[in-house]
Coordinates of C-alpha atoms and ligand atoms in Angstrom, one line a residue:
M765 CA 15.8 -31.6 -8.0
S766 CA 15.3 -28.0 -8.8
D767 CA 12.9 -26.3 -11.2
S768 CA 13.7 -22.7 -12.0
R769 CA 10.8 -22.3 -14.5
P770 CA 8.7 -19.2 -13.6
I771 CA 5.3 -19.1 -11.9
A772 CA 2.7 -17.0 -13.7
V773 CA 0.6 -14.6 -11.6
F774 CA -2.0 -12.4 -13.3
D775 CA -4.8 -10.0 -12.6
S776 CA -6.5 -7.1 -14.3
G777 CA -4.2 -4.6 -12.6
V778 CA -2.4 -4.0 -9.3
G779 CA -4.8 -6.2 -7.2
G780 CA -2.8 -9.3 -7.9
L781 CA 0.2 -7.7 -6.2
S782 CA -1.6 -8.5 -2.9
V783 CA -1.2 -12.2 -3.9
L784 CA 2.4 -11.8 -5.2
K785 CA 3.4 -10.1 -1.9
K786 CA 2.3 -13.2 0.0
L787 CA 4.0 -15.5 -2.6
L788 CA 7.2 -13.6 -2.1
E789 CA 6.9 -14.1 1.7
K790 CA 6.1 -17.8 1.6
L791 CA 7.9 -18.8 -1.6
P792 CA 10.8 -16.3 -1.9
D793 CA 13.0 -18.6 -4.0
E794 CA 10.9 -18.7 -7.1
N795 CA 10.9 -16.7 -10.3
Y796 CA 7.6 -14.9 -11.1
I797 CA 6.2 -13.3 -14.2
Y798 CA 3.4 -11.0 -13.2
F799 CA 0.9 -9.6 -15.8
G800 CA -1.6 -6.8 -15.1
D801 CA -4.2 -6.4 -17.8
T802 CA -4.5 -2.7 -17.2
A803 CA -5.8 -1.9 -20.7
R804 CA -8.9 -3.9 -20.0
I805 CA -9.5 -3.2 -16.3
P806 CA -12.1 -3.4 -14.7
Y807 CA -12.7 -7.1 -15.3
G808 CA -15.6 -7.0 -13.0
E809 CA -17.8 -5.2 -15.5
K810 CA -17.0 -7.6 -18.4
S811 CA -19.1 -10.5 -19.7
K812 CA -18.2 -14.2 -18.9
E813 CA -17.3 -14.7 -22.6
Q814 CA -14.9 -11.8 -22.6
L815 CA -13.3 -12.9 -19.4
I816 CA -12.8 -16.4 -20.7
S817 CA -11.2 -15.1 -23.9
Y818 CA -8.9 -12.8 -21.9
A819 CA -7.8 -15.7 -19.6
R820 CA -7.0 -17.9 -22.7
E821 CA -5.0 -15.2 -24.3
I822 CA -3.0 -14.6 -21.2
L823 CA -2.5 -18.3 -20.5
D824 CA -1.4 -19.0 -24.1
W825 CA 1.2 -16.3 -23.7
Y826 CA 2.4 -17.8 -20.4
G827 CA 2.5 -21.2 -22.1
S828 CA 5.0 -19.8 -24.6
L829 CA 7.2 -18.8 -21.6
D830 CA 7.2 -22.3 -20.3
V831 CA 5.7 -21.5 -16.8
K832 CA 5.5 -24.4 -14.3
L833 CA 2.3 -23.1 -12.6
A834 CA -0.2 -20.3 -13.3
L835 CA -2.0 -18.5 -10.5
M836 CA -5.2 -16.5 -11.3
A837 CA -4.5 -13.7 -8.8
C838 CA -7.9 -12.4 -9.8
N839 CA -11.2 -13.6 -8.3
T840 CA -13.1 -12.5 -11.4
S841 CA -11.1 -14.8 -13.6
S842 CA -11.1 -17.5 -11.0
A843 CA -14.9 -17.3 -10.7
T844 CA -15.7 -17.2 -14.4
S845 CA -12.9 -18.9 -16.3
L846 CA -10.9 -21.3 -14.2
D847 CA -13.2 -24.4 -14.6
I848 CA -13.6 -23.7 -18.4
V849 CA -9.9 -23.2 -19.4
K850 CA -8.0 -25.4 -16.8
S851 CA -8.0 -28.6 -18.8
D852 CA -6.7 -26.9 -22.0
Y853 CA -3.1 -26.3 -20.6
T854 CA -0.3 -28.7 -19.7
F855 CA 0.7 -26.6 -16.7
E856 CA -1.4 -26.5 -13.5
I857 CA -3.7 -23.4 -13.1
M858 CA -5.0 -22.4 -9.7
G859 CA -7.7 -19.9 -8.6
L860 CA -8.6 -18.2 -5.4
I861 CA -12.0 -19.6 -4.7
Y862 CA -11.7 -23.4 -4.0
P863 CA -8.9 -23.1 -1.4
T864 CA -10.9 -20.4 0.4
A865 CA -14.1 -22.4 0.4
S866 CA -12.2 -25.3 2.0
Y867 CA -10.9 -23.0 4.7
I868 CA -14.4 -21.7 5.4
A869 CA -15.9 -25.2 5.6
E870 CA -13.1 -26.5 7.8
N871 CA -13.7 -23.7 10.2
N872 CA -17.4 -24.2 10.1
F873 CA -18.2 -20.5 9.7
K874 CA -21.9 -20.2 9.2
K875 CA -22.8 -16.7 8.1
I876 CA -20.4 -15.4 5.5
G877 CA -20.3 -12.1 3.6
V878 CA -18.5 -12.1 0.2
I879 CA -17.6 -8.7 -1.3
A880 CA -16.5 -9.0 -4.9
T881 CA -16.8 -7.5 -8.4
S882 CA -20.2 -7.7 -10.2
A883 CA -19.0 -10.5 -12.5
T884 CA -17.8 -12.6 -9.5
V885 CA -21.1 -12.1 -7.7
K886 CA -23.1 -12.9 -10.8
S887 CA -21.2 -16.2 -11.1
H888 CA -22.1 -17.2 -7.5
A889 CA -18.8 -19.1 -7.6
Y890 CA -18.0 -18.4 -3.9
K891 CA -21.6 -19.3 -2.8
N892 CA -21.6 -22.5 -4.8
A893 CA -18.2 -23.6 -3.7
I894 CA -18.9 -23.0 0.0
L895 CA -22.4 -24.5 -0.1
K896 CA -21.1 -27.6 -1.8
L897 CA -18.8 -28.2 1.2
N898 CA -21.2 -26.9 3.9
P899 CA -24.9 -26.8 2.8
Q900 CA -25.8 -25.2 6.1
A901 CA -23.8 -22.0 5.5
E902 CA -25.5 -18.7 4.7
I903 CA -23.7 -16.7 2.1
Y904 CA -24.4 -13.0 1.4
E905 CA -22.7 -11.9 -1.8
T906 CA -22.3 -8.1 -2.4
A907 CA -21.0 -6.6 -5.7
C908 CA -18.9 -3.5 -5.0
P909 CA -18.5 -1.5 -8.2
G910 CA -16.1 1.4 -7.9
L911 CA -13.8 -0.1 -5.3
V912 CA -11.3 -1.4 -7.9
E913 CA -10.9 2.0 -9.4
I914 CA -10.3 3.6 -6.0
V915 CA -7.5 1.2 -5.3
E916 CA -6.0 1.5 -8.8
R917 CA -5.9 5.3 -8.2
G918 CA -4.1 4.7 -5.0
E919 CA -6.9 6.3 -2.9
Y920 CA -7.4 3.2 -0.7
N921 CA -7.1 5.2 2.5
S922 CA -9.2 8.2 1.5
K923 CA -12.5 9.5 2.9
K924 CA -14.0 8.5 -0.5
A925 CA -12.9 4.9 0.1
Y926 CA -14.4 4.8 3.6
E927 CA -17.8 6.2 2.3
A928 CA -17.9 3.7 -0.5
V929 CA -16.9 0.7 1.7
K930 CA -19.5 1.8 4.3
V931 CA -22.4 1.6 1.8
Y932 CA -21.4 -2.0 0.9
I933 CA -20.5 -3.4 4.3
E934 CA -23.2 -2.0 6.6
P935 CA -26.0 -4.1 5.1
L936 CA -23.8 -7.2 5.6
L937 CA -23.3 -6.3 9.2
E938 CA -27.0 -5.9 9.6
Q939 CA -27.3 -9.6 8.6
G940 CA -25.1 -10.6 11.5
I941 CA -22.3 -12.1 9.4
E942 CA -19.3 -13.6 11.2
K943 CA -16.7 -13.2 8.4
I944 CA -16.2 -11.2 5.2
V945 CA -14.3 -12.7 2.3
L946 CA -12.3 -10.2 0.4
G947 CA -13.5 -11.6 -2.9
C948 CA -11.4 -9.3 -5.1
T949 CA -7.6 -9.0 -4.9
H950 CA -7.8 -5.2 -4.9
Y951 CA -9.7 -5.2 -1.6
P952 CA -7.0 -6.2 0.8
Y953 CA -5.6 -2.7 0.3
L954 CA -8.9 -1.4 1.7
R955 CA -8.4 -3.5 4.9
A956 CA -7.9 -0.4 7.1
V957 CA -11.1 1.4 6.0
I958 CA -13.1 -1.8 6.1
N959 CA -11.9 -2.4 9.7
E960 CA -13.0 1.1 10.5
V961 CA -16.5 0.3 9.3
T962 CA -16.8 -3.2 10.9
L963 CA -15.0 -2.1 14.2
N964 CA -13.6 -5.7 14.2
S965 CA -10.2 -6.5 12.9
E966 CA -10.8 -10.2 13.0
M967 CA -13.5 -10.3 10.4
L968 CA -11.7 -10.4 7.1
I969 CA -10.7 -13.5 5.1
D970 CA -8.1 -12.9 2.4
P971 CA -8.3 -15.7 -0.2
A972 CA -4.6 -15.1 -1.2
E973 CA -3.5 -16.8 1.9
F974 CA -5.1 -20.1 0.9
M975 CA -4.1 -20.0 -2.8
V976 CA -0.5 -19.4 -1.7
K977 CA -0.7 -22.5 0.6
S978 CA -2.1 -24.6 -2.2
A979 CA 0.6 -23.4 -4.6
K980 CA 3.3 -24.3 -2.0
N981 CA 1.8 -27.8 -1.5
Y982 CA 1.6 -28.3 -5.2
L983 CA 5.3 -27.4 -5.8
D984 CA 6.4 -29.6 -2.9
E985 CA 4.3 -32.6 -3.8
N986 CA 5.4 -32.4 -7.5
N987 CA 9.1 -31.7 -7.0
L988 CA 8.8 -28.4 -8.7
V989 CA 10.5 -26.2 -6.1
N990 CA 13.3 -23.9 -7.3
H991 CA 16.6 -24.1 -5.4
S992 CA 18.8 -22.1 -7.8
Q993 CA 19.8 -18.5 -7.4
P994 CA 19.3 -15.7 -8.2
C995 CA 15.6 -15.5 -8.8
N996 CA 13.6 -12.6 -9.8
S997 CA 10.1 -11.1 -10.6
Q998 CA 9.3 -9.6 -13.9
F999 CA 6.3 -7.3 -14.5
Y1000 CA 4.2 -6.7 -17.6
V1001 CA 1.1 -4.6 -18.2
S1002 CA -1.1 -4.0 -21.2
S1003 CA -1.1 -0.2 -20.7
N1004 CA 0.4 2.6 -18.5
P1005 CA 3.4 0.9 -17.0
A1006 CA 4.4 4.1 -15.2
I1007 CA 1.2 4.2 -13.2
F1008 CA 1.5 0.5 -12.4
E1009 CA 5.1 1.0 -11.2
Q1010 CA 4.1 3.9 -9.0
T1011 CA 1.2 2.1 -7.2
G1012 CA 3.0 -1.3 -7.3
K1013 CA 6.0 0.2 -5.5
I1014 CA 3.8 1.2 -2.6
F1015 CA 2.0 -2.2 -2.5
L1016 CA 5.1 -4.4 -2.8
E1017 CA 7.3 -2.0 -0.8
R1018 CA 10.0 -2.1 -3.4
E1019 CA 10.9 -0.6 -6.7
I1020 CA 9.4 -2.4 -9.7
K1021 CA 10.0 -2.0 -13.4
A1022 CA 7.0 -2.9 -15.6
D1023 CA 7.1 -3.4 -19.4
L1024 CA 4.3 -2.8 -21.8
L1025 CA 2.9 -6.0 -23.4
D1026 CA 0.9 -5.1 -26.4
T1027 CA -2.5 -7.0 -26.5
K1028 CA -1.5 -8.1 -30.0
V1029 CA 1.7 -9.7 -28.6
Y1030 CA -0.1 -11.9 -26.1
S1031 CA -2.8 -12.7 -28.6
D1032 CA -0.1 -14.1 -30.8
S1033 CA 1.5 -15.8 -27.8
K1034 CA 4.9 -14.4 -28.7
S1035 CA 7.4 -14.1 -25.9
L1036 CA 8.9 -10.7 -25.0
V1037 CA 11.0 -12.2 -22.3
Ligands
DGL618 N1 -8.7 -7.9 -8.9 C1 -9.7 -8.6 -9.6 C2 -10.5 -9.6 -8.8 O1 -9.9 -10.1 -7.9 C3 -10.4 -7.9 -10.7 C4 -10.9 -6.5 -10.5 C5 -11.5 -5.9 -11.7 O2 -10.7 -5.7 -12.7 O3 -12.7 -5.6 -11.7 O4 -11.6 -9.8 -9.1

């Protein structure tokens, strides 16, 4: 049995490429269709209603492409929209939060910092999911406005990035936290500057790791693995493909070609592929 239908992966911009990179390592023989909603970034400053409507538009479009699985490579969508939209689609949809909460509970981490966008923090999705599994845990959620823009501009190793990260991380360290969840898929690119602030390279938890594991299990258990070659990744954005291609090339360590997908196109769920 082989299922060559693509896997959908989406985010507001280049952040989800930190998830796609892990997918390509763990599940290299799959076809991927990546969408970065660059016309509407940052998602973190949008309302829950707006985010749900964006998620539906994007998932409707993916539905028209007959995907076998959709991955919200965006914590903000996972936090605000997954539970609401999941049952409306015939294909499985996964987010980043539940697999990460399970990992934290299994490892019995007690004092956890979560850095994320304002919308993710406002939803308390991480806090609720972790506390449900481990009511003893102490969760400190910190919204980090500005970090997404720093990463989108490719300034993730700059002095500016270090100063911004320091302001958000130091108060968490003062609380004596054991681990920090990178609760936004843009933040793994800030790993080096965060480590400079924490002086502890073992502190960070990247939720992408656990979503990728869940995706692999899902494909295995449901006989949805692709065995046919060749396979490829296609990239779409809602604005500025050239900038996405530039930053994406650095993040994925390979050339990428991105096409512009007009918001009207995905609103109408018409396929460009
Ligand atoms: N990368 C996304 C996340 O994981 C969204 C960032 C944004 O657009 O604010 O939350």
